[in-house]
Every structure is written in structure tokens, then in C-alpha cells.
mmCIF file with all atom_site columns, C-alpha atoms in Angstrom:
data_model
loop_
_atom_site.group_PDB
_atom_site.id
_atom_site.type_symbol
_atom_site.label_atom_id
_atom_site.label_alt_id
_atom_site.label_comp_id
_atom_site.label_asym_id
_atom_site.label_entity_id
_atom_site.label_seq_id
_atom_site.pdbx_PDB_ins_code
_atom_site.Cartn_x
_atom_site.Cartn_y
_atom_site.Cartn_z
_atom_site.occupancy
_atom_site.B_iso_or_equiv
_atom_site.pdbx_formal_charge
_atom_site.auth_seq_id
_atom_site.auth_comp_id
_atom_site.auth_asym_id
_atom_site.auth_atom_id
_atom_site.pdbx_PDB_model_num
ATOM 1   C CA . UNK A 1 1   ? -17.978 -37.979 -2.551  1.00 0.00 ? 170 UNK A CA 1
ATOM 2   C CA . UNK A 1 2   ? -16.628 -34.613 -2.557  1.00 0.00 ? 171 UNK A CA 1
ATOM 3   C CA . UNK A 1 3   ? -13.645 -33.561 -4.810  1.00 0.00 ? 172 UNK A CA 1
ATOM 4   C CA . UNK A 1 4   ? -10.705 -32.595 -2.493  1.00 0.00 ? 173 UNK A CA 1
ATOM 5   C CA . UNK A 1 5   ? -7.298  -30.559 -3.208  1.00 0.00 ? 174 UNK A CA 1
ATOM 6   C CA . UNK A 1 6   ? -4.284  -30.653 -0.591  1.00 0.00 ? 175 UNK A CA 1
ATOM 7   C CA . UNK A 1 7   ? -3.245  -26.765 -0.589  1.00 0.00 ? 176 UNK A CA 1
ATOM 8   C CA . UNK A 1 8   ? 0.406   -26.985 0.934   1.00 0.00 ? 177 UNK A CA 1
ATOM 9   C CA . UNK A 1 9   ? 2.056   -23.679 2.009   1.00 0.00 ? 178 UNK A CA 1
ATOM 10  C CA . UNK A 1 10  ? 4.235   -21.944 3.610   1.00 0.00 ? 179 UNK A CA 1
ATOM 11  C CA . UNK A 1 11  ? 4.324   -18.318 4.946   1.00 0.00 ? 180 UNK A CA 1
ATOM 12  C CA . UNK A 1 12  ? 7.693   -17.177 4.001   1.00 0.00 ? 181 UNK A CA 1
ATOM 13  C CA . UNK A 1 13  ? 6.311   -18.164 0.168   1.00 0.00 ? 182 UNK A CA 1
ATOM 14  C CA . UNK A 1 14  ? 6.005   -14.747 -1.568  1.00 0.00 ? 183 UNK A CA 1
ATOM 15  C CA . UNK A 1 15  ? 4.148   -16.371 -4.681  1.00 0.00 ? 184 UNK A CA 1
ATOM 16  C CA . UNK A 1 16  ? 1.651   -17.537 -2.048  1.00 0.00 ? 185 UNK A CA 1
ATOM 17  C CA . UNK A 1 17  ? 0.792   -14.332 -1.540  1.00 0.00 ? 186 UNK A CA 1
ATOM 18  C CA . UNK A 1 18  ? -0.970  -14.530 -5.199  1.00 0.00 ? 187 UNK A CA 1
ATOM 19  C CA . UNK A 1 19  ? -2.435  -17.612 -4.400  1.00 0.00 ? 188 UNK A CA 1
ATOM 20  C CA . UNK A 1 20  ? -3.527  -17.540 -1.284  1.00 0.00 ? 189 UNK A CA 1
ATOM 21  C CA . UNK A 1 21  ? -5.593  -13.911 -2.990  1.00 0.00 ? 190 UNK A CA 1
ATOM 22  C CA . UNK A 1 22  ? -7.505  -16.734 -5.254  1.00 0.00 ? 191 UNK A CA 1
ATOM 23  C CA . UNK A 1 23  ? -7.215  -20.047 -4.045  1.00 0.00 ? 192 UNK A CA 1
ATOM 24  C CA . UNK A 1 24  ? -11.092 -20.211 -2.049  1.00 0.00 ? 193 UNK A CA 1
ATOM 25  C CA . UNK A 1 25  ? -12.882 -18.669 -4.669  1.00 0.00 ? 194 UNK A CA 1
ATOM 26  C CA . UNK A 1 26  ? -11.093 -20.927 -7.527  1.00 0.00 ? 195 UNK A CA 1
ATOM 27  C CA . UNK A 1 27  ? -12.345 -24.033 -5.272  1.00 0.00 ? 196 UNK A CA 1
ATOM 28  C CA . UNK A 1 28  ? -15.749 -23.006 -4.412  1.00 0.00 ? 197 UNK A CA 1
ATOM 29  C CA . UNK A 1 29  ? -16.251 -22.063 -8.568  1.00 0.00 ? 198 UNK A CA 1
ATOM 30  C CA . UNK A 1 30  ? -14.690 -25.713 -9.355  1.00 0.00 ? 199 UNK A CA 1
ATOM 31  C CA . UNK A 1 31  ? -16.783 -27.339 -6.496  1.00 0.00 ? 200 UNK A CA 1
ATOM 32  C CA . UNK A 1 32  ? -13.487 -28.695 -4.829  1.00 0.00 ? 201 UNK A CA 1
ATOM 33  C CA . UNK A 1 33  ? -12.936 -28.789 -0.916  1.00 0.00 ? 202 UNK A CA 1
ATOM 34  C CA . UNK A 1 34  ? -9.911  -27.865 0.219   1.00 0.00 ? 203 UNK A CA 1
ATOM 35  C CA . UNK A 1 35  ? -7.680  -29.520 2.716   1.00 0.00 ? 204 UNK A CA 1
ATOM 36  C CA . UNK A 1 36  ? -4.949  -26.893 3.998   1.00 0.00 ? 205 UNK A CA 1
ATOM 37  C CA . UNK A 1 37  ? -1.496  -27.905 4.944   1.00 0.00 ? 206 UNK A CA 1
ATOM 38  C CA . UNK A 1 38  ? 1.247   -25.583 5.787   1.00 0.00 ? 207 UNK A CA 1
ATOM 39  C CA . UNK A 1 39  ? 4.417   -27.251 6.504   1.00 0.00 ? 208 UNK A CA 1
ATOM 40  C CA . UNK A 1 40  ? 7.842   -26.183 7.291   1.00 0.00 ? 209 UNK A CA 1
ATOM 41  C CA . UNK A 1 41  ? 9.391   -25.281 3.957   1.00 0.00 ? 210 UNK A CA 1
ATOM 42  C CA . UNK A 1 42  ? 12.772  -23.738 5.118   1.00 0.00 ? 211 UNK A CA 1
ATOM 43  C CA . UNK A 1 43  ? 13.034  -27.421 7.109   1.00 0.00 ? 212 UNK A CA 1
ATOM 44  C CA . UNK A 1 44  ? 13.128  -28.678 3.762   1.00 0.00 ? 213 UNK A CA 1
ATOM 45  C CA . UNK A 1 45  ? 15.373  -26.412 1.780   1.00 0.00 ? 214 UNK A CA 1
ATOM 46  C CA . UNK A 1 46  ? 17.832  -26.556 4.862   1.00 0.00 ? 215 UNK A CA 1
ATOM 47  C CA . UNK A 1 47  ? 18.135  -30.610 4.457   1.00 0.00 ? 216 UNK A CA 1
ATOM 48  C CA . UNK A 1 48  ? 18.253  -30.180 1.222   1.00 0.00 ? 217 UNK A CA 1
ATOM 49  C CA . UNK A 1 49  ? 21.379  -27.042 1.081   1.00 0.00 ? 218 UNK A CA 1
ATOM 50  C CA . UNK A 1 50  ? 19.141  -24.951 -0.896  1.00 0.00 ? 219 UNK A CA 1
ATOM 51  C CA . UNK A 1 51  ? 18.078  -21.826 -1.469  1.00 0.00 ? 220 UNK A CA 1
ATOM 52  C CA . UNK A 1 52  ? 15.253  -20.379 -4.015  1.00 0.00 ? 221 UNK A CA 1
ATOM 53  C CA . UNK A 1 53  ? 15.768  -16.718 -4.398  1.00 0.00 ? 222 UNK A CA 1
ATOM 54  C CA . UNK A 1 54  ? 19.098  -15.271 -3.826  1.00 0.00 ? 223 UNK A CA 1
ATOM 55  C CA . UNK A 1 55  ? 19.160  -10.938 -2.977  1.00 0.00 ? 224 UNK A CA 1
ATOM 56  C CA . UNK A 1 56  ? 20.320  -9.198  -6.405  1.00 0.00 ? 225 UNK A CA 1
ATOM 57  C CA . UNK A 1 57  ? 20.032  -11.877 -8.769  1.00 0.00 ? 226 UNK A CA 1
ATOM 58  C CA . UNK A 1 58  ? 18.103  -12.055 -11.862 1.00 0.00 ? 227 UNK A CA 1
ATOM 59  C CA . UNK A 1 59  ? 15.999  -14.686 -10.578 1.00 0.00 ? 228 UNK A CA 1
ATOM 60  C CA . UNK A 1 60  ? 15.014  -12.531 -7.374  1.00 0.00 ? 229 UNK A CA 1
ATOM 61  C CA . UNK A 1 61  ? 14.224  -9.703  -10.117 1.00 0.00 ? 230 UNK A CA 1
ATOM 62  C CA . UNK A 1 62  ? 12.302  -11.573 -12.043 1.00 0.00 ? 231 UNK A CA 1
ATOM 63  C CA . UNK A 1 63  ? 10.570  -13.032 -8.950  1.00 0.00 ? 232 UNK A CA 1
ATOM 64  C CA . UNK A 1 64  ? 9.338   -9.556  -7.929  1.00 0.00 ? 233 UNK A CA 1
ATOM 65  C CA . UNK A 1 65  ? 8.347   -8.375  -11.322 1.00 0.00 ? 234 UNK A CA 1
ATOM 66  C CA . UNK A 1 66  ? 6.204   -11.867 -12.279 1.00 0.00 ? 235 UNK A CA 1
ATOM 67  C CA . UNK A 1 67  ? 4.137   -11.042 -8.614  1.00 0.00 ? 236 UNK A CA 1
ATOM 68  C CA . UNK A 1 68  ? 4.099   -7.348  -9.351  1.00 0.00 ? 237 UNK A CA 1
ATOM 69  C CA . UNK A 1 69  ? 2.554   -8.103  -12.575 1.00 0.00 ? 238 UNK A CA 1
ATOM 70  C CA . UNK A 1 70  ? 0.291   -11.071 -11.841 1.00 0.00 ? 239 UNK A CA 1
ATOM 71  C CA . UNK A 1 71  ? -0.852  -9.608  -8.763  1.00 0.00 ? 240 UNK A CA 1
ATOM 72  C CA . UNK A 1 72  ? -2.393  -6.114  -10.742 1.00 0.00 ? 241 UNK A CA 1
ATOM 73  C CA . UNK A 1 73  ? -4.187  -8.214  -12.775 1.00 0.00 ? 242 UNK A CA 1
ATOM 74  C CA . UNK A 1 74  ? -5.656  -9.364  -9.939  1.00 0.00 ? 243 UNK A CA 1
ATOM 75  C CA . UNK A 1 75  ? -6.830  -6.389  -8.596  1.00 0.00 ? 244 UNK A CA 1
ATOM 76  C CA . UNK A 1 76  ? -3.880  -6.557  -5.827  1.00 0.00 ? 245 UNK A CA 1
ATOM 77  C CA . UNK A 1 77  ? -1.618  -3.221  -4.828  1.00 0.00 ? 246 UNK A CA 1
ATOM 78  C CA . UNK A 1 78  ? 1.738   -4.855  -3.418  1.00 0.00 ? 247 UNK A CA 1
ATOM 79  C CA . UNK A 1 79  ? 4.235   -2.608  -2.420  1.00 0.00 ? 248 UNK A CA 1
ATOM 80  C CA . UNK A 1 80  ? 7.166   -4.505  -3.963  1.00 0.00 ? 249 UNK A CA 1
ATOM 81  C CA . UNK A 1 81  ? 9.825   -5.660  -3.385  1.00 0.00 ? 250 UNK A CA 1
ATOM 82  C CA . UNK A 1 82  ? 8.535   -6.913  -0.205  1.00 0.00 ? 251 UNK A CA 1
ATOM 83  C CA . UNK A 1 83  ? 10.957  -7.576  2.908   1.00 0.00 ? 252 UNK A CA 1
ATOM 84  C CA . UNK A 1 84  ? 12.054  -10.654 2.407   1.00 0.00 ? 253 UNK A CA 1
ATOM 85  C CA . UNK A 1 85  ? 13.274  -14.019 3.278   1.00 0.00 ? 254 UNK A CA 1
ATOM 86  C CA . UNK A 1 86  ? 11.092  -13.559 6.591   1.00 0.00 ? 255 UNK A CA 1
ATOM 87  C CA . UNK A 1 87  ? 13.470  -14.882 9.482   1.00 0.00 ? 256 UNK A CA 1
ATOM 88  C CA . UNK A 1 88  ? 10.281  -15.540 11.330  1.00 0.00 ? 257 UNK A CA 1
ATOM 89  C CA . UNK A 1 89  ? 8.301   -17.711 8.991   1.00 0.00 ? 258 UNK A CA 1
ATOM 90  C CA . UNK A 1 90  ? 8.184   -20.927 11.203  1.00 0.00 ? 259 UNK A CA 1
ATOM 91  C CA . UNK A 1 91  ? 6.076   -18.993 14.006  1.00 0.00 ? 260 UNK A CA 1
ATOM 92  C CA . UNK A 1 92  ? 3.924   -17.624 10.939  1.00 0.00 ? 261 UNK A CA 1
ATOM 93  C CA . UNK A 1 93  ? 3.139   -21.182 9.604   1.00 0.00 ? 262 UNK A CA 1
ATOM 94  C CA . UNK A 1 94  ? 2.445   -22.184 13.380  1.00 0.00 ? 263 UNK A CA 1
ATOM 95  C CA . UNK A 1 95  ? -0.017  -19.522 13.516  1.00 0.00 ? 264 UNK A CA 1
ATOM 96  C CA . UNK A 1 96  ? -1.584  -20.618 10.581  1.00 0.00 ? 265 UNK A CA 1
ATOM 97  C CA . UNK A 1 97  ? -1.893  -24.059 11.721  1.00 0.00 ? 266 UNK A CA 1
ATOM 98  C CA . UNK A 1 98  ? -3.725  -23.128 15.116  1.00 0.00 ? 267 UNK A CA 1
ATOM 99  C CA . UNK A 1 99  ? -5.769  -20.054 12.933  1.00 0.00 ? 268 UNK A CA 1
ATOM 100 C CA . UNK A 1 100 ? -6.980  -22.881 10.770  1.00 0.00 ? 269 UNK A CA 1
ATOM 101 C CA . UNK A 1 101 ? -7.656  -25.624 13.384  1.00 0.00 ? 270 UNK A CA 1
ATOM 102 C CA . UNK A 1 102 ? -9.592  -23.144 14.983  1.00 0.00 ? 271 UNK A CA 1
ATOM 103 C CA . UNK A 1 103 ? -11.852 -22.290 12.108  1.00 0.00 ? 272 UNK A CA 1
ATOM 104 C CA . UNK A 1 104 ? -10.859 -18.768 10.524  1.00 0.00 ? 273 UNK A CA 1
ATOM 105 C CA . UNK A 1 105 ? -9.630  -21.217 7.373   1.00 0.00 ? 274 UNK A CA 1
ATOM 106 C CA . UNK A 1 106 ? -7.146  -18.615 5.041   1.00 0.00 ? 275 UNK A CA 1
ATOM 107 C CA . UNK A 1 107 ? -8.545  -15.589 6.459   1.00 0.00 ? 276 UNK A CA 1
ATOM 108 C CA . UNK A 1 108 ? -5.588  -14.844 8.944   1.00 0.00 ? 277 UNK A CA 1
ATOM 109 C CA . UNK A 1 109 ? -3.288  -16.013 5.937   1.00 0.00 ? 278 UNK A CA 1
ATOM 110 C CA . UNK A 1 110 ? -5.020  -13.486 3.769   1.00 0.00 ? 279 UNK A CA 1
ATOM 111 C CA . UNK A 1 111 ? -4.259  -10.703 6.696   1.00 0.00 ? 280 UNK A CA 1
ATOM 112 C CA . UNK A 1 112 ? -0.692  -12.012 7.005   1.00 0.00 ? 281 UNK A CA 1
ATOM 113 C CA . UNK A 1 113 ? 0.051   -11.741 3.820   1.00 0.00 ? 282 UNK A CA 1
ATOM 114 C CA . UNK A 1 114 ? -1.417  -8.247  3.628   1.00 0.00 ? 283 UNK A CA 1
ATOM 115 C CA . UNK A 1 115 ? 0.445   -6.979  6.075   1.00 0.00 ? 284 UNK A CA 1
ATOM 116 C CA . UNK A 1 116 ? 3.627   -7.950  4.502   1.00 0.00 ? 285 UNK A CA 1
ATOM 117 C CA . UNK A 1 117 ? 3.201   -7.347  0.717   1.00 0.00 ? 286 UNK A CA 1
ATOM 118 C CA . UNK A 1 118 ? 0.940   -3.999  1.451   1.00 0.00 ? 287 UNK A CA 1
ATOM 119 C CA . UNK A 1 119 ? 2.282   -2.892  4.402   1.00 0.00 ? 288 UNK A CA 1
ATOM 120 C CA . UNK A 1 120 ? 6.267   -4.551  4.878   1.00 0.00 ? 289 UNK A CA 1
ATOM 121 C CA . UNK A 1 121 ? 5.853   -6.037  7.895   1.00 0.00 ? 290 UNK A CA 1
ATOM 122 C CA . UNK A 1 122 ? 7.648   -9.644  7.883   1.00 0.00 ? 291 UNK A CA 1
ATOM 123 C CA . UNK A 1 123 ? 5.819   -12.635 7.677   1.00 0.00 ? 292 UNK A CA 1
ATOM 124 C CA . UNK A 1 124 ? 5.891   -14.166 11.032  1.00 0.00 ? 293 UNK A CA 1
ATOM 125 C CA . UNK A 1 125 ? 7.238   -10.825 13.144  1.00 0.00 ? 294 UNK A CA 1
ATOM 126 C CA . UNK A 1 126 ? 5.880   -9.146  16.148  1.00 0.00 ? 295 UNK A CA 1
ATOM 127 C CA . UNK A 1 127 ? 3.938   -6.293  13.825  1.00 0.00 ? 296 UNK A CA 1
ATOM 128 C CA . UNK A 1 128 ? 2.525   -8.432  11.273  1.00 0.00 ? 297 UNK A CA 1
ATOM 129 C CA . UNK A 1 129 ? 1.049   -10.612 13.933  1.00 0.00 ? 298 UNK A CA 1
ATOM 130 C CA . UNK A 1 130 ? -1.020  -7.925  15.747  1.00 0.00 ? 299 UNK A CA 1
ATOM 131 C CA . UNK A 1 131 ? -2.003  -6.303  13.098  1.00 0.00 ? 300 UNK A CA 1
ATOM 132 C CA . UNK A 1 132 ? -3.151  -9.585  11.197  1.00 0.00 ? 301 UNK A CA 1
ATOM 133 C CA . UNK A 1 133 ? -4.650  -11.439 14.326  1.00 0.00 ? 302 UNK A CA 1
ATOM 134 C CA . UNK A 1 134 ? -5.929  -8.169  15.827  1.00 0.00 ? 303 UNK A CA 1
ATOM 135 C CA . UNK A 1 135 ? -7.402  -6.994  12.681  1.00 0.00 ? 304 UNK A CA 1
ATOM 136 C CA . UNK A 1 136 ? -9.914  -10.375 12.792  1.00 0.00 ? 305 UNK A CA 1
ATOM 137 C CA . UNK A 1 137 ? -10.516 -10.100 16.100  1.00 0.00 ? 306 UNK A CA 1
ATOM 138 C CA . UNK A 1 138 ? -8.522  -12.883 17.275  1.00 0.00 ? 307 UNK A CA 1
ATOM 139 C CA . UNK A 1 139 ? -6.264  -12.630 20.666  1.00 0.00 ? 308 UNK A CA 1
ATOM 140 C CA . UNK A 1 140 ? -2.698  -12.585 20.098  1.00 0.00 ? 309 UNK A CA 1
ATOM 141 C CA . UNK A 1 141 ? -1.285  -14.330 23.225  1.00 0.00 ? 310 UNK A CA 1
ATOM 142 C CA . UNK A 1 142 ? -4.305  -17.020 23.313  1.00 0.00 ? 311 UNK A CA 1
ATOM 143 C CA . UNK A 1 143 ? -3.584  -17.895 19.254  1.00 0.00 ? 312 UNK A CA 1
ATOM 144 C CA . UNK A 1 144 ? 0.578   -17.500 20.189  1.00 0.00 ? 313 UNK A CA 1
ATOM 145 C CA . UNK A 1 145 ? -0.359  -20.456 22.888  1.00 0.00 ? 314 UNK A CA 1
ATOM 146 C CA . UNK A 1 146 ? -2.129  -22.231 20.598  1.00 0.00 ? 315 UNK A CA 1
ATOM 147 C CA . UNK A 1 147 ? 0.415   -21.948 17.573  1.00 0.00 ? 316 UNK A CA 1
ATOM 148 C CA . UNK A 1 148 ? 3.136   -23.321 20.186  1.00 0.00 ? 317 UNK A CA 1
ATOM 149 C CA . UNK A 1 149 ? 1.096   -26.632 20.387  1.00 0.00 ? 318 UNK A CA 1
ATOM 150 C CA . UNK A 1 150 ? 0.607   -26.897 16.808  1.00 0.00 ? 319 UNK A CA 1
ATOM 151 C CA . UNK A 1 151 ? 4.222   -27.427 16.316  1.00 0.00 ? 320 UNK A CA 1
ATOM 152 C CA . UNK A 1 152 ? 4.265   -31.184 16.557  1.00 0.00 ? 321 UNK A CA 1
ATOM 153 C CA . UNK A 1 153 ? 1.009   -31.156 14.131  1.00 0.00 ? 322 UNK A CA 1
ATOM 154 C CA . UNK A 1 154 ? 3.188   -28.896 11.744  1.00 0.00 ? 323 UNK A CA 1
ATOM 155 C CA . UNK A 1 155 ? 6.231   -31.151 11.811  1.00 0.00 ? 324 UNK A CA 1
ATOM 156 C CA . UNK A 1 156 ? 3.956   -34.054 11.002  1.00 0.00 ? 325 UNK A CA 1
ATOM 157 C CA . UNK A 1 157 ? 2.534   -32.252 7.960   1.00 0.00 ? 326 UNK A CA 1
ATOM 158 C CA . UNK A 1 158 ? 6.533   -31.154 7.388   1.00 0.00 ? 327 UNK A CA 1
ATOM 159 C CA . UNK A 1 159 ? 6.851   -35.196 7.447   1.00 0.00 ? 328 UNK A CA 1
ATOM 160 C CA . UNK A 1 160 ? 4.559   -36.113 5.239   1.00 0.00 ? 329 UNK A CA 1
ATOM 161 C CA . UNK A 1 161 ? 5.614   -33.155 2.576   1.00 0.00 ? 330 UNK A CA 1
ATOM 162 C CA . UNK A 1 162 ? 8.905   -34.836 2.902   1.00 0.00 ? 331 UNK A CA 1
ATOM 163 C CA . UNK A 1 163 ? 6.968   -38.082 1.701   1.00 0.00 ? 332 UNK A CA 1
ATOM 164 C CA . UNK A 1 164 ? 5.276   -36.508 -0.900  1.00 0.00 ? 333 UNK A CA 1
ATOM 165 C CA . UNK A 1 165 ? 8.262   -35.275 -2.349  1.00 0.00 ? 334 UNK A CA 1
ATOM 166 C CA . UNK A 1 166 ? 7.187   -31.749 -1.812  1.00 0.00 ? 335 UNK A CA 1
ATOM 167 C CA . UNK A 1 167 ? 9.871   -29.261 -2.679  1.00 0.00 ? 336 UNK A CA 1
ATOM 168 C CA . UNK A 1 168 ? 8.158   -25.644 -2.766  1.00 0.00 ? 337 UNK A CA 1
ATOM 169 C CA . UNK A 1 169 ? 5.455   -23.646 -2.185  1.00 0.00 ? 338 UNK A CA 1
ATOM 170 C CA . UNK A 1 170 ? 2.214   -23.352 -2.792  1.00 0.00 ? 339 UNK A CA 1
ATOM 171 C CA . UNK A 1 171 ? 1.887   -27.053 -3.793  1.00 0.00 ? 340 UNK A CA 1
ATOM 172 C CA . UNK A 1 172 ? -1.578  -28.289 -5.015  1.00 0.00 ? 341 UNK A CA 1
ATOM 173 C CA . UNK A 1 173 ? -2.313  -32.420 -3.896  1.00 0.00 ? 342 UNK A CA 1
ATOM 174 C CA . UNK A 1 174 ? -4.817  -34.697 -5.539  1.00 0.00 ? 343 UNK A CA 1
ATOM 175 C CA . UNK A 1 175 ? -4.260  -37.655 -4.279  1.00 0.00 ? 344 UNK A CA 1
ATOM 176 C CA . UNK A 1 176 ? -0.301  -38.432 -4.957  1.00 0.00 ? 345 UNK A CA 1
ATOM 177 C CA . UNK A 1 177 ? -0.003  -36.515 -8.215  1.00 0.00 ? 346 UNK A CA 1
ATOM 178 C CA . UNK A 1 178 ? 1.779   -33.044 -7.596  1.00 0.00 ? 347 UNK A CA 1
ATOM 179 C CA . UNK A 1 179 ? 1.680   -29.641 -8.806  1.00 0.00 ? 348 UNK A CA 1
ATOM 180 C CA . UNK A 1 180 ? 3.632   -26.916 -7.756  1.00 0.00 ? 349 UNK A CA 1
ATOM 181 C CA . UNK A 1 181 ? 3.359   -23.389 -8.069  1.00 0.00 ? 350 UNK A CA 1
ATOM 182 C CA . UNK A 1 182 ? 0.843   -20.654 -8.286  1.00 0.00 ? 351 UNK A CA 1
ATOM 183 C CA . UNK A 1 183 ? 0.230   -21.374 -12.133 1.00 0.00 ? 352 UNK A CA 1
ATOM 184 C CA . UNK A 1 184 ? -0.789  -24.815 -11.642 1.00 0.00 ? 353 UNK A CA 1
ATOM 185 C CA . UNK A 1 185 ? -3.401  -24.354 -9.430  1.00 0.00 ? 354 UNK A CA 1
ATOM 186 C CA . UNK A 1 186 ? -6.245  -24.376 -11.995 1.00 0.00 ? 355 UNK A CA 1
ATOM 187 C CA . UNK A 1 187 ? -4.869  -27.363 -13.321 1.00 0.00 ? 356 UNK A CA 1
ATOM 188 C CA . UNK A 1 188 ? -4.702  -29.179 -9.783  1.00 0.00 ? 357 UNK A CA 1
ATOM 189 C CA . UNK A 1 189 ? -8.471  -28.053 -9.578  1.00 0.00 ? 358 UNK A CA 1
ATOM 190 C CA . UNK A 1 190 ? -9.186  -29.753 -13.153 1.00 0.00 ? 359 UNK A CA 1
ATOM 191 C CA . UNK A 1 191 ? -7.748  -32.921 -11.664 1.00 0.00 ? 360 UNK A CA 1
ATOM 192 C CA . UNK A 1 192 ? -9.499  -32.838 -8.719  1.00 0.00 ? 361 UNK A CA 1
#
């Protein structure tokens, strides 16, 4: 039976934008599937009166400087701080839904995530989704149809995040057992 590992995300997450840079080849070298879930995140933190990352707060600083820092040791230029929260994040994690259902797996994530942290163009907006669809080849207004049906798939995900417990983003599932964050994913693949 092959090894499995839930990868929940969301599109607004800006330390997905280190994993989502890793996350295949880490898999493929650990002989794990993955399973990929994004979800509604900002659902969440709204139920929940939250908020991770607050503009001009040592947190937020230290947010940008862990990616900037992580990320060039990865090989990654970002051109930090990167606009965000992205007000348009629930039509980027549709898109990702329908992108994935329809077999491009996390290469339109990749592009997405490109285009914001390389080239400031908000997760989710207008920009970012022609230049991230259109650079793959994909249509914009056929995947923009298809991302509007995925909704009720995404809110089921969103559902079961909820009953996982799931609280940010990326998350790593193996089985029920949790890890969160962009640090844990080696040990989520160990586990799985």
C-alpha cells in the first residue's frame, strides 16, 4: 500500500510559498503520495476572531525575514515583503481546487505563488491569475468556470479541516496525527 500525506493549504499562506517550492520533490525522495487539500483558511480564522500576522508588528517582521532567509537557501529570489493579506485568496484556493482536479497537481500553485512573491501580484487577483494560468497554458475563463463549481468541494475540504482541528497553513496529515507548518514537513514525511 502506498504511503500517503494530506498536504492542506491555503493560498493567502505566505510560508506556503516555501513549501509549496519543496513539497513534490520531498515526497517523491521519501516515496510518499500526496493527497492535496486546500481549504478555506480565512473561513477558519474568521469563526475563530483571529488573525496571524498583524501589519508592523514584530511577528509580521519576523515573518518576512524567516521566508526571506529560508527561501535563499533554497535557491528562491522573493521580492519581500510581499503584498499581503491577499483579499482575494478564496478565488485563489478555488482555482487551485479545479487546477488540481484537472491534473496540473501544484504546478499552477507553484505559478501563483511566483507571481506574488517574485512579481507582487496578489494571490487570487485579476494579474496573478493570467499570468499564472496563462503562463501553463491553461484558459482563464474555462478554469474561472471550473473554480466556481469547486466551491462546494472546497467547503467540504474547509469542513473536514474544521474536523481535523486544522488551524493554519500548510498542514501535513497522516492519518489523524497533525503537523503544521513548513518545518514539519519532513517530519510528516517520516511518519508517513
Amino acid at each position: 500500500m502506498a504511503k500517503t500525506l494530506e498536504y492542506w493549504f491555503t493560498c493567502g499562506s505566505t510560508y506556503n510559498y516555501l513549501t509549496v517550492n519543496r513539497i513534490e520533490k520531498a515526497a517523491a525522495s521519501s516515496g510518499v503520495d500526496l493527497v492535496l487539500r486546500p481549504f478555506y483558511l480565512g473561513q477558519i480564522f474568521r469563526e475563530a476572531g483571529f488573525w496571524p500576522f498583524h501589519a508592523d508588528t514584530p511577528k509580521m517582521d519576523y515573518m518576512w525575514h524567516d521566508i526571506e532567509r529560508t527561501a535563499q537557501s533554497m535557491g528562491l529570489s522573493p521580492k519581500l515583503p510581499a503584498p499581503y493579506p491577499c483579499p482575494e485568496t478564496d478565488s485563489a484556493n478555488r482555482v487551485a481546487l479545479a487546477t488540481i482536479q484537472a491534473g496540473h497537481g501544484l504546478a499552477w500553485v507553484k505559478a501563483s505563488y511566483k507571481a506574488w512573491f517574485e512579481d507582487g501580484l496578489h494571490a487570487g487577483s485579476t494579474e496573478n491569475l493570467a499570468a499564472s494560468l496563462g503562463g501553463l497554458g491553461l484558459d482563464v475563463d474555462a478554469t474561472l468556470a471550473a473554480a466556481e463549481a469547486a466551491h462546494s468541494d472546497l467547503q467540504a475540504y474547509t469542513e473536514r479541516a474544521k474536523a481535523l482541528r486544522i488551524f493554519g497553513a500548510p498542514t501535513f496529515v497522516v492519518g489523524e496525527e497533525l503537523y503544521w507548518g513548513n518545518d514539519r514537513l519532513e517530519q510528516s514525511l517520516a511518519a508517513a
